Short mmCIF file of C-alpha atoms in Angstrom, two decimals:
data_model
loop_
_atom_site.label_atom_id
_atom_site.label_comp_id
_atom_site.label_asym_id
_atom_site.label_seq_id
_atom_site.Cartn_x
_atom_site.Cartn_y
_atom_site.Cartn_z
CA MET Q 1 -38.05 20.37 18.70
CA ILE Q 2 -34.79 19.32 17.08
CA ASP Q 3 -34.74 19.00 13.33
CA ASN Q 4 -34.15 15.42 11.95
CA VAL Q 5 -31.34 16.75 9.73
CA VAL Q 6 -29.53 18.06 12.83
CA ILE Q 7 -29.94 14.70 14.56
CA ARG Q 8 -28.64 12.79 11.53
CA LYS Q 9 -25.63 15.12 11.23
CA PHE Q 10 -24.92 14.68 14.94
CA PHE Q 11 -25.01 10.86 14.66
CA ALA Q 12 -22.91 10.90 11.49
CA SER Q 13 -20.32 13.06 13.29
CA LEU Q 14 -20.42 10.76 16.28
CA VAL Q 15 -19.88 7.66 14.12
CA LEU Q 16 -16.98 9.35 12.30
CA PHE Q 17 -15.40 10.38 15.62
CA CYS Q 18 -15.75 6.86 17.03
CA SER Q 19 -14.23 5.30 13.92
CA VAL Q 20 -11.23 7.65 14.16
CA ILE Q 21 -10.76 6.74 17.83
CA ALA Q 22 -11.17 3.04 17.08
CA SER Q 23 -8.69 3.10 14.21
CA SER Q 24 -6.10 4.87 16.31
CA ALA Q 25 -6.60 2.28 19.03
CA ILE Q 26 -6.12 -0.52 16.49
CA TYR Q 27 -2.74 0.93 15.50
CA ALA Q 28 -1.62 2.07 18.94
CA ASN Q 29 0.50 -1.06 19.48
CA ASP Q 30 1.75 -1.42 15.91
CA PRO Q 31 5.24 -0.24 14.99
CA ALA Q 32 5.27 2.62 12.49
CA PRO Q 33 6.11 0.55 9.38
CA VAL Q 34 3.23 -1.84 10.08
CA THR Q 35 0.85 1.07 10.63
CA VAL Q 36 1.89 2.57 7.25
CA LEU Q 37 1.06 -0.70 5.47
CA LYS Q 38 -2.16 -1.34 7.41
CA GLU Q 39 -3.54 2.12 6.66
CA SER Q 40 -2.72 1.77 2.98
CA THR Q 41 -4.20 -1.72 2.89
CA ILE Q 42 -7.45 -0.63 4.51
CA GLU Q 43 -7.75 2.28 2.11
CA MET Q 44 -6.99 0.15 -0.92
CA LEU Q 45 -9.41 -2.61 0.09
CA ALA Q 46 -12.16 -0.02 0.58
CA ALA Q 47 -11.48 1.31 -2.91
CA LEU Q 48 -11.58 -2.22 -4.35
CA LYS Q 49 -14.81 -3.08 -2.51
CA SER Q 50 -16.54 0.00 -3.83
CA ARG Q 51 -15.98 -1.18 -7.42
CA GLN Q 52 -15.60 -4.91 -6.87
CA GLY Q 53 -17.67 -6.10 -9.80
CA LYS Q 54 -16.39 -3.47 -12.21
CA LEU Q 55 -12.60 -3.60 -11.78
CA LYS Q 56 -11.88 -5.62 -14.94
CA SER Q 57 -13.98 -3.33 -17.10
CA HIS Q 58 -12.46 -0.16 -15.52
CA PRO Q 59 -8.72 -0.83 -15.14
CA LYS Q 60 -8.02 2.92 -15.22
CA TYR Q 61 -9.85 3.28 -11.89
CA LEU Q 62 -7.58 0.65 -10.35
CA GLU Q 63 -4.44 2.36 -11.72
CA GLU Q 64 -5.61 5.70 -10.31
CA GLN Q 65 -6.16 4.16 -6.87
CA ILE Q 66 -2.77 2.50 -6.88
CA ARG Q 67 -1.10 5.77 -7.88
CA ARG Q 68 -2.99 7.61 -5.11
CA ILE Q 69 -2.72 5.03 -2.32
CA VAL Q 70 0.22 2.74 -2.94
CA VAL Q 71 2.82 4.64 -4.96
CA PRO Q 72 3.42 7.32 -2.29
CA LYS Q 73 4.39 4.56 0.18
CA PHE Q 74 7.15 3.24 -2.13
CA ASP Q 75 10.66 4.64 -2.47
CA LEU Q 76 10.72 4.28 -6.23
CA THR Q 77 14.04 6.12 -6.61
CA SER Q 78 15.82 3.57 -4.42
CA MET Q 79 14.02 0.71 -6.13
CA SER Q 80 14.98 2.06 -9.57
CA GLN Q 81 18.62 2.48 -8.53
CA SER Q 82 18.66 -1.06 -7.23
CA VAL Q 83 17.25 -2.47 -10.45
CA VAL Q 84 19.69 -0.60 -12.70
CA GLY Q 85 22.72 -1.02 -10.47
CA ARG Q 86 24.79 1.66 -8.79
CA ARG Q 87 27.42 1.96 -11.53
CA TYR Q 88 24.93 2.40 -14.38
CA TRP Q 89 22.71 4.67 -12.32
CA GLU Q 90 25.60 7.02 -11.58
CA GLN Q 91 26.61 7.04 -15.26
CA SER Q 92 23.07 8.01 -16.36
CA SER Q 93 21.97 11.59 -16.80
CA PRO Q 94 19.28 12.97 -14.47
CA ALA Q 95 16.87 12.99 -17.41
CA MET Q 96 17.52 9.28 -18.06
CA GLN Q 97 17.12 8.52 -14.36
CA GLN Q 98 13.78 10.31 -14.22
CA ALA Q 99 12.60 8.55 -17.37
CA PHE Q 100 13.55 5.20 -15.87
CA ILE Q 101 11.78 6.00 -12.60
CA ARG Q 102 8.58 6.83 -14.57
CA GLU Q 103 8.78 3.58 -16.51
CA PHE Q 104 9.62 1.59 -13.41
CA THR Q 105 6.66 3.16 -11.57
CA ASP Q 106 4.39 2.00 -14.39
CA LEU Q 107 5.84 -1.51 -14.05
CA VAL Q 108 5.19 -1.54 -10.26
CA ILE Q 109 1.62 -0.39 -10.90
CA ASN Q 110 1.13 -3.19 -13.45
CA VAL Q 111 2.56 -5.79 -11.07
CA TYR Q 112 0.28 -4.59 -8.30
CA SER Q 113 -2.84 -4.21 -10.43
CA ALA Q 114 -2.84 -7.63 -12.08
CA PRO Q 115 -3.81 -9.60 -8.95
CA LEU Q 116 -6.07 -6.80 -7.72
CA LEU Q 117 -8.24 -7.04 -10.83
CA ASP Q 118 -9.42 -10.37 -9.42
CA TYR Q 119 -10.28 -8.94 -5.98
CA ASN Q 120 -13.12 -10.88 -4.44
CA GLY Q 121 -13.18 -10.04 -0.74
CA ASP Q 122 -9.60 -11.03 -0.02
CA LYS Q 123 -8.32 -10.41 3.52
CA VAL Q 124 -4.82 -9.35 4.54
CA GLN Q 125 -3.13 -10.68 7.67
CA PHE Q 126 -0.12 -8.90 9.13
CA LEU Q 127 2.35 -11.17 10.90
CA PRO Q 128 4.16 -9.89 14.02
CA LEU Q 129 7.56 -8.36 13.38
CA ARG Q 130 10.41 -10.73 14.09
CA GLU Q 131 12.58 -8.06 15.59
CA ASN Q 132 12.30 -4.99 17.74
CA ILE Q 133 12.60 -2.01 15.38
CA GLY Q 134 13.84 0.43 18.00
CA GLY Q 135 16.63 2.40 16.36
CA GLN Q 136 16.57 0.35 13.16
CA SER Q 137 16.23 2.02 9.79
CA ARG Q 138 15.14 -1.09 7.86
CA VAL Q 139 12.54 -3.72 8.61
CA VAL Q 140 10.62 -6.51 6.83
CA VAL Q 141 6.84 -6.71 7.32
CA GLN Q 142 5.33 -10.07 6.40
CA THR Q 143 1.72 -10.30 5.25
CA ILE Q 144 -0.52 -13.04 3.99
CA ILE Q 145 -3.32 -12.44 1.53
CA VAL Q 146 -6.14 -14.88 2.21
CA ARG Q 147 -8.45 -15.43 -0.78
CA PRO Q 148 -12.05 -16.54 -0.28
CA THR Q 149 -11.04 -19.88 -1.75
CA GLY Q 150 -8.61 -20.40 1.11
CA GLN Q 151 -5.53 -19.78 -1.03
CA ARG Q 152 -2.83 -17.98 0.97
CA ILE Q 153 -0.33 -15.70 -0.75
CA ALA Q 154 2.75 -14.50 1.17
CA VAL Q 155 3.77 -10.92 0.50
CA ASN Q 156 6.77 -9.44 2.25
CA TYR Q 157 7.57 -5.73 2.27
CA SER Q 158 11.03 -4.35 3.02
CA LEU Q 159 10.74 -0.84 4.38
CA LYS Q 160 13.31 1.78 5.30
CA ASN Q 161 12.96 4.85 7.44
CA SER Q 162 13.97 7.86 5.40
CA GLY Q 163 13.68 10.14 8.46
CA ALA Q 164 10.32 11.54 7.44
CA ALA Q 165 8.49 8.30 6.81
CA TRP Q 166 8.71 4.55 6.37
CA LYS Q 167 8.71 3.60 2.69
CA VAL Q 168 8.77 0.32 0.85
CA TYR Q 169 12.04 -0.22 -1.04
CA ASP Q 170 11.47 -3.85 -1.98
CA PHE Q 171 8.69 -6.41 -1.91
CA SER Q 172 8.29 -10.06 -2.80
CA ILE Q 173 5.24 -12.12 -3.65
CA GLU Q 174 5.59 -15.81 -2.78
CA GLY Q 175 9.34 -15.26 -2.46
CA ILE Q 176 9.71 -13.77 -5.92
#
């Protein structure tokens, strides 16, 4: 007779295996930059759902999740250089550049966390890419956040291929 623990472990493994297969099938037709954003979005939404009612009283949790999930997908050095301007960036010492990148990272986290504190089952739709990305190093991925109230918020991500991975170098919320 097979032990119930063994049966439960088998089914848990089977479910995990099926979810991995299903998630790879979901992304099979997506271009790489869309896949990067979808995977991060799914992971972030799962983190938000797990603490949905407690986000406002635990903002540190949200910051930790953004640092873990979102920040690695951003090219914060390029974003920082763009904000400062090429001339001033090149005139700055490496220590000043690193200090600015740290401060700018905190700003990005604050910009991202403010609307996420109000998370209430929002959905994210990914629009089809307007162009074929074959051979391109930069692409814009358009998304729409759909709130339970029906409000729709356009968020566009500009990504570039650094050779190793696609990373966000700019984003706009409602065109801003």
